[in-house]
Amino acid sequence: MGNVSVEAHTHGLVGQSEQIANVRRLIDKAARNRLPVLLLGESGTGKEVVARAIHEANPRGRFVPIDCGSLVGTLMESELFGHVRGAFSGAVENKKGLVELAHGGTAFFDEIGDLPLEMQVKLLRLVQERELRPVGATDWRKVDLRIIAATHRNLKSEVEAGRFRLDLFYRLNVFAIHLPPLRERREDIPLLIDHFLRCGEALGLEPFEPDSEILDTLTSYDWPGNVRELKHCVERMAAFHSEGVLNMADLPSALLNHHRGSELRRLSHAVGEVSDSLPEVRLAPRSPVISIQESERRTIAAALEATRGERGRAAELLKMSRTTLYRRMKEYGME
């Protein structure tokens, strides 16, 4: 979909919106020091991408991602801080934890809001004193690392609910970066599509140019899964395209429903403009038992009845091309 500037991909973030430009500026500022950074944003907005960008903008040591949501059970503390030989049954040798592996570099605590309270106490000591104690050890070990934490949760609400420690929140919330959801930077969607298509070529996926109808659907959809959901959608479309022409029907069901809903709203507006001259034309009502497709079918049927079956006039009334009307009629068995 055309060439994009180098700036549109700085720090691994794709986009030219003001929101993403602001995130890039904050990455540059955060990389100048070793203060804790807190990344806030919905799932799929690219929090790990930003964490890696902060690390790589001033690289020191390793970048160690720690998925707090996957740390469960009695071995959680050992996974984080390591253990010494004989600390528990099966501990046959000393083992470094994920935090110690990040010594000299960056520890990225993803979904920090999922960490149990008892582990939050131990993490607080790490943040405050830059030291840890492996399970079974008696001495504390100093570590030099940058701590970046991320969550999709509202930590202030979690604190109020008693699920997150206030003192830990204050320690982590030194430098906060809010990542915008994709629906708030729709102008970046075409650039992201182009980027994911190029990445897909390395996976053997065939690139394609989405037509205007598909592109309009992709840019108007709210993307609750954000950039991650868009990436999976583009890969799916590329996989279908490799088998032939890409059709609207090849889109995931969530986007198809969004497209149908948009079409229905457009039809409603079109019918409303001529309701005085053709009072018998009415948009089929939405109800819990009537699908978007059925509402659209009834609206098309009403337009055909009002124009006495003249498809050209019906298409004009509904503000759609004849080709689109014929396709809809075929889909609904109205030929």
Coordinates of C-alpha atoms in Angstrom, one line a residue:
M1 CA 0.0 0.0 0.0
G2 CA 2.9 2.3 -0.7
N3 CA 6.2 3.3 0.8
V4 CA 6.3 4.6 4.4
S5 CA 9.0 6.6 6.1
V6 CA 11.7 5.2 8.3
E7 CA 10.1 7.2 11.2
A8 CA 7.0 5.1 10.8
H9 CA 8.9 2.1 12.1
T10 CA 11.1 3.7 14.8
H11 CA 11.6 1.6 17.9
G12 CA 9.7 -1.3 16.3
L13 CA 6.4 0.7 16.5
V14 CA 4.6 1.0 13.2
G15 CA 2.5 4.2 12.7
Q16 CA 2.6 7.9 12.0
S17 CA -0.1 9.0 14.4
E18 CA 0.5 11.6 17.0
Q19 CA -0.2 9.0 19.7
I20 CA 2.5 6.7 18.5
A21 CA 4.9 9.7 18.0
N22 CA 4.4 10.5 21.7
V23 CA 5.1 6.9 22.7
R24 CA 8.4 7.1 20.7
R25 CA 9.4 10.3 22.5
L26 CA 8.7 8.7 25.9
I27 CA 10.8 5.6 24.9
D28 CA 13.7 7.9 24.2
K29 CA 13.3 9.6 27.6
A30 CA 13.0 6.4 29.5
A31 CA 16.1 4.9 27.9
R32 CA 18.3 7.7 29.3
N33 CA 18.1 6.3 32.8
R34 CA 17.5 3.1 34.8
L35 CA 14.3 4.2 36.6
P36 CA 11.4 1.7 36.7
V37 CA 9.0 2.0 33.9
L38 CA 5.3 1.1 34.0
L39 CA 3.6 0.3 30.7
L40 CA -0.2 0.6 30.7
G41 CA -2.6 -0.4 27.9
E42 CA -5.1 -2.9 26.7
S43 CA -4.0 -6.4 25.7
G44 CA -2.4 -6.5 22.2
T45 CA -1.3 -2.8 22.2
G46 CA 2.4 -3.8 22.0
K47 CA 3.6 -3.4 25.6
E48 CA 6.5 -5.9 25.1
V49 CA 7.5 -4.2 21.9
V50 CA 7.8 -0.9 23.8
A51 CA 9.7 -2.7 26.7
R52 CA 12.2 -4.1 24.2
A53 CA 12.5 -0.8 22.5
I54 CA 13.5 0.9 25.8
H55 CA 16.1 -1.8 26.5
E56 CA 17.5 -1.7 23.0
A57 CA 17.7 2.1 22.8
N58 CA 20.4 1.9 25.5
P59 CA 21.3 -1.8 25.5
R60 CA 23.0 -3.3 28.5
G61 CA 22.9 -6.9 29.4
R62 CA 20.0 -9.2 28.5
F63 CA 16.3 -8.5 28.1
V64 CA 14.5 -11.1 30.2
P65 CA 10.7 -11.3 29.8
I66 CA 8.8 -12.6 32.8
D67 CA 5.1 -13.6 32.2
C68 CA 3.6 -13.0 35.7
G69 CA 0.3 -14.6 34.5
S70 CA 2.1 -17.9 33.9
L71 CA 3.8 -18.1 37.3
V72 CA 1.7 -20.4 39.4
G73 CA 2.0 -22.8 42.2
T74 CA 4.7 -23.4 44.8
L75 CA 7.6 -23.0 42.3
M76 CA 6.7 -19.3 41.5
E77 CA 9.3 -17.9 43.9
S78 CA 11.9 -20.3 42.6
E79 CA 11.2 -19.3 39.0
L80 CA 11.6 -15.6 39.9
F81 CA 14.5 -15.6 42.3
G82 CA 16.1 -19.1 41.9
H83 CA 16.9 -21.6 44.6
V84 CA 19.9 -23.2 46.3
R85 CA 20.6 -26.9 46.4
G86 CA 18.4 -28.8 48.9
A87 CA 15.9 -25.9 49.3
F88 CA 13.1 -28.3 48.5
S89 CA 12.5 -31.8 47.2
G90 CA 14.0 -32.0 43.7
A91 CA 16.4 -29.0 44.1
V92 CA 19.5 -31.0 43.4
E93 CA 21.6 -28.0 42.4
N94 CA 21.7 -24.3 42.6
K95 CA 19.6 -22.5 40.0
K96 CA 19.4 -18.9 39.0
G97 CA 15.9 -17.3 38.7
L98 CA 14.6 -15.2 35.9
V99 CA 15.4 -12.0 37.8
E100 CA 19.1 -12.9 38.3
L101 CA 19.4 -13.8 34.6
A102 CA 18.5 -10.1 33.9
H103 CA 21.5 -8.9 36.1
G104 CA 23.1 -6.1 34.1
G105 CA 20.2 -5.8 31.8
T106 CA 16.4 -5.5 31.9
A107 CA 13.7 -7.6 33.6
F108 CA 10.3 -7.1 32.0
F109 CA 7.4 -8.1 34.3
D110 CA 4.5 -8.6 31.9
E111 CA 1.0 -8.5 33.4
I112 CA 2.4 -7.4 36.8
G113 CA -1.2 -7.1 38.0
D114 CA -1.5 -10.9 38.0
L115 CA 1.2 -11.3 40.6
P116 CA -0.1 -12.6 43.9
L117 CA 0.2 -10.3 47.0
E118 CA 2.8 -12.6 48.6
M119 CA 5.1 -12.2 45.6
Q120 CA 4.4 -8.5 45.4
V121 CA 6.1 -8.1 48.8
K122 CA 9.3 -9.8 47.5
L123 CA 9.2 -7.8 44.3
L124 CA 8.9 -4.6 46.4
R125 CA 12.2 -5.5 48.1
L126 CA 13.8 -6.0 44.6
V127 CA 12.6 -2.6 43.4
Q128 CA 13.6 -0.8 46.5
E129 CA 16.9 -2.4 47.4
R130 CA 17.9 -4.0 44.1
E131 CA 18.5 -7.3 45.9
L132 CA 17.0 -10.8 46.0
R133 CA 17.2 -13.9 48.0
P134 CA 17.0 -17.3 46.3
V135 CA 14.7 -19.9 47.9
G136 CA 16.6 -21.7 50.7
A137 CA 19.4 -19.1 50.8
T138 CA 20.2 -17.0 53.9
D139 CA 22.0 -14.2 52.2
W140 CA 20.7 -11.4 49.9
R141 CA 22.3 -10.9 46.5
K142 CA 22.6 -7.5 44.9
V143 CA 21.5 -7.2 41.3
D144 CA 21.9 -4.4 38.8
L145 CA 18.9 -4.2 36.5
R146 CA 16.3 -2.1 34.9
I147 CA 12.7 -3.0 35.9
I148 CA 9.9 -2.6 33.4
A149 CA 6.4 -3.7 34.3
A150 CA 3.3 -3.9 32.2
T151 CA -0.4 -4.5 32.8
H152 CA -3.7 -4.2 31.0
R153 CA -5.4 -3.7 34.4
N154 CA -6.2 -0.4 36.1
L155 CA -3.7 -0.7 39.0
K156 CA -5.4 2.1 41.0
S157 CA -8.6 0.1 41.0
E158 CA -6.6 -3.0 41.9
V159 CA -5.1 -1.1 44.9
E160 CA -8.5 0.0 46.0
A161 CA -9.8 -3.6 45.8
G162 CA -6.8 -4.8 47.9
R163 CA -5.3 -6.9 45.1
F164 CA -2.3 -4.8 44.5
R165 CA 0.1 -3.2 47.0
L166 CA 0.0 0.6 47.1
D167 CA 3.7 0.9 48.0
L168 CA 4.6 -1.3 45.0
F169 CA 2.4 0.7 42.7
Y170 CA 4.2 3.9 43.8
R171 CA 7.6 2.3 43.3
L172 CA 6.7 1.1 39.8
N173 CA 4.8 4.2 38.7
V174 CA 7.8 6.4 38.4
F175 CA 7.8 6.6 34.6
A176 CA 4.4 5.6 33.1
I177 CA 3.7 5.2 29.4
H178 CA 0.1 4.7 28.2
L179 CA -0.2 2.7 25.0
P180 CA -3.2 3.8 22.9
P181 CA -5.7 1.2 21.7
L182 CA -5.8 0.7 17.9
R183 CA -9.3 2.3 17.6
E184 CA -7.8 5.6 18.8
R185 CA -5.2 5.6 16.0
R186 CA -7.1 4.3 13.0
E187 CA -4.8 6.2 10.6
D188 CA -2.0 3.7 11.4
I189 CA -4.1 0.7 10.3
P190 CA -3.1 0.8 6.6
L191 CA 0.6 1.0 7.6
L192 CA 0.2 -1.9 10.0
I193 CA -1.5 -4.0 7.3
D194 CA 1.4 -3.3 4.9
H195 CA 3.9 -4.1 7.6
F196 CA 2.3 -7.4 8.5
L197 CA 1.9 -8.4 4.8
R198 CA 5.7 -7.9 4.4
C199 CA 6.4 -9.9 7.5
G200 CA 4.0 -12.6 6.2
E201 CA 6.2 -13.1 3.0
A202 CA 8.9 -14.6 5.2
L203 CA 6.3 -17.2 6.3
G204 CA 5.5 -18.0 2.7
L205 CA 2.3 -16.0 2.6
E206 CA 1.4 -14.2 -0.6
P207 CA 1.0 -10.4 -0.3
F208 CA -2.1 -8.8 -1.6
E209 CA -3.7 -5.4 -2.0
P210 CA -7.1 -5.2 -0.1
D211 CA -9.9 -3.7 -2.1
S212 CA -11.6 -0.5 -0.8
E213 CA -14.5 -2.4 0.8
I214 CA -12.2 -4.7 2.8
L215 CA -9.9 -1.8 3.7
D216 CA -12.9 0.3 4.9
T217 CA -14.0 -2.6 7.1
L218 CA -10.6 -3.0 8.6
T219 CA -10.1 0.7 9.4
S220 CA -13.6 1.2 10.9
Y221 CA -13.5 -1.9 13.1
D222 CA -12.8 -1.3 16.8
W223 CA -10.2 -4.1 17.2
P224 CA -10.8 -5.1 20.8
G225 CA -7.6 -7.3 20.5
N226 CA -5.7 -4.3 19.1
V227 CA -2.5 -4.7 17.0
R228 CA -2.3 -8.4 17.9
E229 CA -5.8 -9.1 16.6
L230 CA -5.0 -7.1 13.4
K231 CA -1.8 -9.1 12.8
H232 CA -3.7 -12.4 13.0
C233 CA -6.4 -11.1 10.7
V234 CA -3.9 -10.0 8.1
E235 CA -2.1 -13.4 8.2
R236 CA -5.5 -15.1 7.8
M237 CA -6.4 -13.0 4.8
A238 CA -3.0 -13.6 3.2
A239 CA -3.5 -17.4 3.7
F240 CA -6.9 -17.3 2.0
H241 CA -5.6 -15.0 -0.7
S242 CA -2.9 -17.5 -1.7
E243 CA -5.8 -19.8 -2.8
G244 CA -7.4 -17.2 -5.1
V245 CA -9.3 -13.9 -4.9
L246 CA -9.9 -12.5 -1.4
N247 CA -13.6 -12.1 -0.6
M248 CA -15.4 -10.4 2.2
A249 CA -16.6 -13.8 3.3
D250 CA -13.0 -14.7 4.1
L251 CA -12.8 -12.3 6.9
P252 CA -13.1 -13.5 10.5
S253 CA -16.7 -13.6 11.8
A254 CA -16.2 -10.6 14.1
L255 CA -15.3 -8.4 11.1
L256 CA -18.1 -9.8 9.0
N257 CA -20.6 -8.9 11.7
H258 CA -19.1 -5.5 11.9
H259 CA -19.3 -5.1 8.1
R260 CA -22.9 -6.2 8.1
G261 CA -23.8 -3.9 10.9
S262 CA -22.2 -1.0 9.1
E263 CA -24.0 -1.9 5.9
L264 CA -27.3 -2.0 7.8
R265 CA -26.7 1.4 9.3
R266 CA -25.9 2.8 5.9
L267 CA -29.1 1.2 4.5
S268 CA -31.1 2.6 7.3
H269 CA -29.8 6.1 6.5
A270 CA -30.4 5.6 2.8
V271 CA -34.0 4.4 3.3
G272 CA -34.7 7.1 5.8
E273 CA -33.8 9.8 3.2
V274 CA -36.6 8.5 0.9
S275 CA -39.1 7.3 3.5
D276 CA -41.5 10.2 2.7
S277 CA -41.7 9.4 -1.0
L278 CA -41.7 5.6 -0.4
P279 CA -43.4 5.2 3.0
E280 CA -43.7 1.4 2.5
V281 CA -39.9 1.1 2.7
R282 CA -38.8 0.5 6.2
L283 CA -35.6 -0.8 7.8
A284 CA -36.2 -4.2 9.3
P285 CA -36.1 -3.8 13.1
R286 CA -33.1 -5.1 15.1
S287 CA -34.1 -7.5 17.9
P288 CA -32.4 -10.2 19.9
V289 CA -33.9 -12.8 17.6
I290 CA -33.2 -11.2 14.2
S291 CA -29.7 -11.4 12.9
I292 CA -27.9 -8.6 11.0
Q293 CA -28.2 -10.6 7.9
E294 CA -31.9 -11.1 8.3
S295 CA -32.4 -7.4 8.9
E296 CA -30.5 -6.6 5.8
R297 CA -32.4 -9.2 3.7
R298 CA -35.8 -7.7 4.8
T299 CA -34.6 -4.2 4.0
I300 CA -33.5 -5.2 0.5
A301 CA -36.8 -7.0 0.0
A302 CA -38.7 -3.9 1.1
A303 CA -36.7 -1.8 -1.4
L304 CA -37.4 -4.3 -4.2
E305 CA -41.1 -4.3 -3.4
A306 CA -41.2 -0.5 -3.3
T307 CA -39.6 -0.3 -6.8
R308 CA -41.8 -3.2 -8.1
G309 CA -38.7 -5.4 -8.6
E310 CA -36.6 -2.9 -10.6
R311 CA -33.2 -3.8 -9.3
G312 CA -31.5 -0.7 -10.7
R313 CA -33.9 1.6 -8.8
A314 CA -33.6 -0.6 -5.7
A315 CA -29.8 -0.4 -5.8
E316 CA -30.0 3.4 -6.2
L317 CA -32.5 3.6 -3.4
L318 CA -30.2 1.6 -1.1
K319 CA -27.1 3.5 -2.3
M320 CA -25.3 0.4 -3.4
S321 CA -24.0 -0.7 -6.7
R322 CA -26.0 -3.1 -8.8
T323 CA -23.2 -5.7 -8.4
T324 CA -23.3 -5.5 -4.7
L325 CA -27.1 -5.7 -4.7
Y326 CA -27.0 -8.8 -7.0
R327 CA -24.4 -10.4 -4.7
R328 CA -26.5 -9.8 -1.6
M329 CA -29.6 -11.1 -3.3
K330 CA -27.7 -14.3 -4.3
E331 CA -26.4 -14.7 -0.7
Y332 CA -30.0 -14.4 0.6
G333 CA -31.6 -16.6 -2.1
M334 CA -33.6 -13.7 -3.4
E335 CA -32.9 -14.2 -7.1

